[in-house]
């Protein structure tokens, strides 16, 4: 492979595939030597060089093509059956194959460059979540439905501010790359609102206004999103003994989060309001629910990509029934994703999981 392409991740082919052209060359040569003298298999050499261009660069393909052409001139390979025109034709095939290898290497380099830029942009929209925000341990997992994408139509974030640690999990209209602009707008608005709004209802109102304004600006179909907001105590909000604390939860058309304890799993009882951005005569925030938490509880928020995943029989994934309680937020979300994947085979929608645990005593 060309040096420039070989230095780029994802371009170098697998080691075993690099042996394939030589193995094919040896197989054709062996078959030719073992067949009767009246049988000529030299034509089979013609496929070796083009196949080589798929796994080698210019120099590797040229070497295989040169060996292939040289074998045709060896008397033991029945060179008497090969004319000068045949040798010229095989040489031309080698030249064309080397050119194809050069084109492929350049295209691979371009694709890797484009993907690197895309990954940087998508990580800027949804950067990796730190393991701890204030006194809240976090575990998050995101899988975009669109192949090759890191960000789709779901989002999550956890931010510390003057009113505690606040988290959001949301699912915007649509999925895949077409929804990334809306995801970026909502995340930016959430990060500002965390610093300014003393109540979760104010944060939700800011998110709703962002979607309404974007809908009017682009004059397109109405943008909307479901979302659940969570507020947890910050560094100064934990009791001295590390005991029970209170979480506040607000839902706008979103599936309720789950409370995972050592003894089982239950849904958080929260009254859900309309989705964000619906523009139904102004935004009215739904009531905020207060949920008692202790260090043995994990709050698990998710998007409907989890609960609407289906098995081969069309049955929805029963999230609350299949969770194996784990007090480590990172281990919990990974276990849920493995179970969802084994249940459905392939998840067709964007999936976001966010697990939070207050660790006042740590």
Coordinates of C-alpha atoms in Angstrom, one line a residue:
X1 CA 0.0 0.0 0.0
X2 CA 1.1 3.6 -0.6
X3 CA 2.8 5.2 2.4
X4 CA 0.3 8.0 2.7
X5 CA -2.6 5.6 2.8
X6 CA -0.9 3.2 5.1
X7 CA -0.4 5.9 7.8
X8 CA -4.2 6.5 7.9
X9 CA -6.3 4.4 10.4
X10 CA -8.8 2.2 8.8
X11 CA -7.1 1.9 5.4
X12 CA -4.6 -0.9 5.9
X13 CA -6.2 -4.2 4.9
X14 CA -6.4 -7.2 7.2
X15 CA -3.2 -9.3 7.3
X16 CA -4.8 -12.5 6.1
X17 CA -6.3 -10.7 3.1
X18 CA -2.8 -9.6 2.1
X19 CA -1.9 -13.3 1.7
X20 CA -4.8 -14.0 -0.7
X21 CA -3.2 -12.9 -4.0
X22 CA -0.1 -15.0 -3.3
X23 CA -2.2 -18.0 -2.3
X24 CA -4.3 -17.6 -5.5
X25 CA -1.1 -17.3 -7.6
X26 CA 0.3 -20.4 -6.0
X27 CA -3.0 -22.3 -6.4
X28 CA -3.2 -21.5 -10.1
X29 CA 0.4 -22.4 -10.6
X30 CA 0.0 -25.7 -8.8
X31 CA -3.1 -26.6 -10.8
X32 CA -1.3 -25.8 -14.0
X33 CA 1.6 -28.1 -13.1
X34 CA -0.7 -31.0 -12.1
X35 CA -2.9 -30.9 -15.2
X36 CA -2.2 -32.7 -18.4
X37 CA 0.1 -31.0 -20.8
X38 CA -2.7 -30.4 -23.3
X39 CA -4.5 -28.2 -20.8
X40 CA -3.6 -24.6 -20.5
X41 CA -4.7 -22.7 -17.3
X42 CA -2.6 -19.6 -17.9
X43 CA -5.8 -17.6 -18.4
X44 CA -6.6 -18.0 -14.7
X45 CA -3.6 -15.7 -13.9
X46 CA -5.5 -12.8 -15.3
X47 CA -7.7 -12.5 -12.2
X48 CA -4.8 -12.3 -9.8
X49 CA -3.6 -8.8 -10.4
X50 CA -7.1 -7.1 -10.3
X51 CA -7.8 -8.9 -7.0
X52 CA -4.5 -7.8 -5.6
X53 CA -5.4 -4.1 -6.3
X54 CA -8.2 -4.5 -3.6
X55 CA -5.8 -5.3 -0.8
X56 CA -2.4 -3.8 -1.9
X57 CA -1.2 -0.4 -3.0
X58 CA 0.6 0.4 -6.2
X59 CA 4.0 -1.3 -5.4
X60 CA 2.4 -4.5 -4.0
X61 CA 0.1 -4.8 -7.0
X62 CA 3.0 -4.2 -9.4
X63 CA 5.1 -6.9 -7.7
X64 CA 2.3 -9.5 -7.9
X65 CA 1.7 -8.5 -11.5
X66 CA 5.4 -8.8 -12.4
X67 CA 5.6 -12.3 -10.8
X68 CA 2.4 -13.3 -12.6
X69 CA 3.8 -12.2 -16.0
X70 CA 7.2 -13.7 -15.3
X71 CA 5.7 -17.1 -14.5
X72 CA 4.2 -17.2 -18.0
X73 CA 7.7 -17.2 -19.5
X74 CA 8.9 -20.1 -17.5
X75 CA 9.1 -23.3 -19.6
X76 CA 7.9 -25.5 -16.8
X77 CA 4.6 -23.5 -16.9
X78 CA 4.3 -24.5 -20.6
X79 CA 5.4 -21.2 -22.0
X80 CA 5.2 -22.8 -25.4
X81 CA 1.5 -22.2 -25.2
X82 CA 1.9 -18.5 -24.5
X83 CA 2.3 -16.1 -27.4
X84 CA 3.9 -12.7 -27.2
X85 CA 0.5 -11.1 -27.5
X86 CA -0.6 -13.1 -24.4
X87 CA 2.3 -11.8 -22.4
X88 CA 1.6 -8.2 -23.5
X89 CA -2.0 -8.6 -22.5
X90 CA -1.1 -9.9 -19.0
X91 CA 1.4 -7.1 -18.6
X92 CA -1.3 -4.6 -19.5
X93 CA -3.7 -6.1 -17.0
X94 CA -0.9 -5.6 -14.4
X95 CA -0.5 -2.0 -15.3
X96 CA -4.3 -1.3 -15.1
X97 CA -4.4 -3.2 -11.8
X98 CA -1.7 -1.0 -10.4
X99 CA -3.6 2.1 -11.5
X100 CA -6.7 0.8 -9.8
X101 CA -4.7 0.2 -6.6
X102 CA -3.6 3.9 -6.8
X103 CA -7.1 5.1 -7.2
X104 CA -8.4 3.0 -4.4
X105 CA -5.6 4.1 -2.1
X106 CA -6.4 7.8 -2.8
X107 CA -10.1 7.2 -2.2
X108 CA -9.4 5.4 1.0
X109 CA -7.3 8.3 2.2
X110 CA -10.1 10.8 1.3
X111 CA -12.7 8.7 3.1
X112 CA -10.6 8.5 6.2
X113 CA -10.0 12.3 6.1
X114 CA -13.7 13.0 5.7
X115 CA -14.6 10.5 8.5
X116 CA -12.1 12.1 10.8
X117 CA -13.6 15.5 10.3
X118 CA -17.1 14.2 10.8
X119 CA -16.1 12.4 14.0
X120 CA -14.5 15.6 15.3
X121 CA -17.7 17.6 14.5
X122 CA -19.9 15.0 16.1
X123 CA -17.8 14.7 19.2
X124 CA -18.0 18.5 19.5
X125 CA -21.8 18.2 19.5
X126 CA -22.0 15.3 22.0
X127 CA -18.6 14.9 23.8
X128 CA -17.9 11.9 26.0
X129 CA -19.6 12.2 29.4
X130 CA -17.2 12.4 32.4
X131 CA -17.5 9.6 34.9
X132 CA -18.4 12.1 37.6
X133 CA -20.1 15.5 37.7
X134 CA -19.9 17.0 41.1
X135 CA -21.1 14.2 43.5
X136 CA -23.0 12.4 40.8
X137 CA -21.5 9.4 39.2
X138 CA -22.5 9.1 35.5
X139 CA -22.8 6.3 33.0
X140 CA -24.0 7.0 29.5
X141 CA -24.2 5.1 26.2
X142 CA -25.2 6.3 22.8
X143 CA -25.8 4.4 19.6
X144 CA -27.0 6.1 16.4
X145 CA -29.3 4.2 14.1
X146 CA -27.6 5.4 11.0
X147 CA -24.5 3.4 10.2
X148 CA -21.2 5.3 10.4
X149 CA -22.8 8.1 12.5
X150 CA -21.8 8.9 16.1
X151 CA -24.7 11.3 16.7
X152 CA -28.3 10.9 15.6
X153 CA -31.7 12.2 16.9
X154 CA -31.2 11.4 20.6
X155 CA -29.2 13.4 23.1
X156 CA -28.1 13.4 26.7
X157 CA -26.0 15.7 28.9
X158 CA -25.1 16.3 32.5
X159 CA -24.0 19.7 33.7
X160 CA -23.2 21.2 37.1
X161 CA -24.5 24.7 37.9
X162 CA -25.5 27.0 40.7
X163 CA -28.7 25.1 41.2
X164 CA -27.2 21.6 41.4
X165 CA -26.3 19.0 38.9
X166 CA -28.8 18.8 36.0
X167 CA -29.2 16.2 33.3
X168 CA -31.3 15.9 30.2
X169 CA -32.2 13.0 28.0
X170 CA -34.2 13.8 24.8
X171 CA -35.4 12.4 21.6
X172 CA -35.9 14.9 18.7
X173 CA -38.1 14.5 15.7
X174 CA -36.5 12.1 13.2
X175 CA -33.2 10.3 13.6
X176 CA -29.8 10.0 12.0
X177 CA -27.7 12.8 10.6
X178 CA -30.8 14.9 9.6
X179 CA -31.5 15.5 13.3
X180 CA -28.0 16.5 14.3
X181 CA -28.6 20.3 13.9
X182 CA -31.6 20.1 16.3
X183 CA -29.6 18.1 18.8
X184 CA -26.8 20.7 18.7
X185 CA -29.2 23.5 19.2
X186 CA -30.9 21.8 22.2
X187 CA -27.6 20.9 23.9
X188 CA -26.4 24.5 23.6
X189 CA -29.6 25.8 25.0
X190 CA -29.6 23.3 27.9
X191 CA -26.0 24.2 28.9
X192 CA -26.9 27.9 29.1
X193 CA -30.2 27.3 30.9
X194 CA -28.5 25.2 33.6
X195 CA -26.6 28.3 34.6
X196 CA -29.5 30.8 34.4
X197 CA -32.7 29.1 35.4
X198 CA -33.4 28.4 39.0
X199 CA -36.2 25.8 38.2
X200 CA -36.4 22.9 35.9
X201 CA -39.6 24.4 34.4
X202 CA -37.5 27.3 33.2
X203 CA -35.0 25.0 31.6
X204 CA -37.8 23.2 29.8
X205 CA -39.3 26.5 28.7
X206 CA -35.9 27.5 27.2
X207 CA -35.7 24.3 25.3
X208 CA -39.2 24.6 24.0
X209 CA -38.6 28.2 22.8
X210 CA -35.4 27.0 20.9
X211 CA -37.5 24.5 18.9
X212 CA -40.3 27.0 18.2
X213 CA -37.8 29.7 17.0
X214 CA -36.0 27.2 14.8
X215 CA -39.2 26.0 13.3
X216 CA -40.3 29.5 12.4
X217 CA -36.8 30.4 11.0
X218 CA -36.5 27.5 8.7
X219 CA -40.2 27.5 7.6
X220 CA -40.3 23.7 7.7
X221 CA -42.4 21.1 9.3
X222 CA -42.8 21.6 13.1
X223 CA -39.8 20.5 15.1
X224 CA -40.5 18.8 18.4
X225 CA -38.7 16.7 21.0
X226 CA -39.6 14.6 24.0
X227 CA -37.3 15.2 27.0
X228 CA -36.8 14.3 30.6
X229 CA -34.9 16.7 32.9
X230 CA -33.4 15.7 36.2
X231 CA -32.0 17.8 39.0
X232 CA -29.7 16.3 41.6
X233 CA -27.9 18.0 44.6
X234 CA -24.5 19.5 43.8
X235 CA -21.4 19.5 46.0
X236 CA -23.1 21.5 48.7
X237 CA -26.5 19.7 48.7
X238 CA -25.7 16.4 50.3
X239 CA -26.3 15.6 54.0
X240 CA -23.3 15.2 56.2
X241 CA -23.9 11.5 56.7
X242 CA -24.3 10.7 53.1
X243 CA -27.9 9.7 53.5
X244 CA -31.0 10.1 51.4
X245 CA -31.3 13.0 49.0
X246 CA -34.0 14.2 46.7
X247 CA -34.0 14.3 42.9
X248 CA -36.4 16.4 40.9
X249 CA -37.7 15.0 37.6
X250 CA -39.7 16.8 34.9
X251 CA -41.0 15.0 31.8
X252 CA -42.1 16.5 28.5
X253 CA -43.7 13.6 26.6
X254 CA -40.7 11.3 27.4
X255 CA -40.7 7.8 28.8
X256 CA -40.3 8.0 32.6
X257 CA -36.9 7.2 34.0
X258 CA -36.4 4.0 36.1
X259 CA -35.2 3.8 39.7
X260 CA -32.8 0.9 40.0
X261 CA -32.2 -0.4 43.5
X262 CA -30.6 -3.5 45.0
X263 CA -34.1 -4.9 45.5
X264 CA -35.7 -4.2 42.1
X265 CA -36.6 -1.7 39.4
X266 CA -39.6 0.6 39.2
X267 CA -40.7 3.5 37.1
X268 CA -40.5 7.0 38.6
X269 CA -44.0 8.4 39.0
X270 CA -43.9 11.6 37.1
X271 CA -46.7 13.4 35.3
X272 CA -45.7 14.0 31.7
X273 CA -46.5 17.1 29.7
X274 CA -46.6 17.7 26.0
X275 CA -43.4 17.4 24.0
X276 CA -41.1 20.4 23.6
X277 CA -41.7 22.6 20.6
X278 CA -45.3 21.7 19.9
X279 CA -46.3 25.4 20.1
X280 CA -49.7 24.7 21.6
X281 CA -50.6 28.3 22.7
X282 CA -47.4 28.8 24.7
X283 CA -45.4 26.4 26.9
X284 CA -46.8 25.1 30.1
X285 CA -44.4 23.1 32.1
X286 CA -45.7 19.9 33.7
X287 CA -45.4 19.3 37.4
X288 CA -42.0 18.4 38.8
X289 CA -41.8 15.1 40.7
X290 CA -39.6 14.7 43.8
X291 CA -37.9 11.3 44.0
X292 CA -36.0 10.2 47.2
X293 CA -32.6 8.7 46.4
X294 CA -30.0 7.1 48.6
X295 CA -26.5 5.9 47.6
X296 CA -28.0 2.4 46.7
X297 CA -30.2 3.9 44.0
X298 CA -29.4 4.5 40.3
X299 CA -31.7 6.7 38.2
X300 CA -31.8 5.3 34.6
X301 CA -33.1 7.6 31.9
X302 CA -33.5 6.3 28.3
X303 CA -35.1 7.0 24.9
X304 CA -37.8 5.0 23.2
X305 CA -35.2 3.4 21.0
X306 CA -34.7 1.0 23.9
X307 CA -38.4 0.3 24.8
X308 CA -39.6 0.2 21.2
X309 CA -36.9 -2.3 20.1
X310 CA -38.6 -5.6 19.0
X311 CA -37.6 -9.2 18.9
X312 CA -38.1 -11.6 16.0
X313 CA -41.8 -12.0 17.1
X314 CA -42.5 -8.3 17.2
X315 CA -42.5 -8.1 21.0
X316 CA -41.3 -4.8 22.5
X317 CA -38.2 -5.0 24.8
X318 CA -39.4 -5.1 28.4
X319 CA -36.7 -2.9 29.9
X320 CA -37.9 -2.8 33.5
X321 CA -38.3 -6.6 33.6
X322 CA -34.9 -7.5 32.2
X323 CA -32.6 -5.1 34.1
X324 CA -30.1 -6.8 36.4
X325 CA -29.6 -4.2 39.1
X326 CA -26.0 -2.8 39.2
X327 CA -25.0 0.2 41.3
X328 CA -22.2 1.1 38.9
X329 CA -23.8 3.4 36.3
X330 CA -21.3 2.6 33.6
X331 CA -21.7 -1.2 34.1
X332 CA -25.5 -0.8 34.2
X333 CA -25.8 1.0 30.8
X334 CA -23.4 -1.4 29.1
X335 CA -25.4 -4.4 30.5
X336 CA -28.7 -2.9 29.2
X337 CA -27.2 -2.3 25.8
X338 CA -25.8 -5.9 25.5
X339 CA -29.2 -7.2 26.5
X340 CA -31.1 -5.0 24.1
X341 CA -28.8 -6.1 21.3
X342 CA -29.2 -9.8 22.0
X343 CA -33.0 -9.3 22.3
X344 CA -33.5 -7.6 19.0
X345 CA -30.5 -8.5 16.8
X346 CA -30.2 -5.0 15.4
X347 CA -31.7 -1.9 17.0
X348 CA -33.3 0.2 14.3
X349 CA -33.6 3.5 16.1
X350 CA -31.3 5.8 17.9
X351 CA -30.6 4.8 21.5
X352 CA -29.5 6.9 24.5
X353 CA -29.0 5.6 28.1
X354 CA -28.0 7.7 31.0
X355 CA -27.5 6.3 34.6
X356 CA -27.0 8.6 37.5
X357 CA -26.1 7.9 41.1
X358 CA -25.5 10.4 43.9
X359 CA -22.5 9.6 46.0
X360 CA -22.6 11.9 48.9
X361 CA -20.6 9.7 51.2
X362 CA -17.7 9.1 48.8

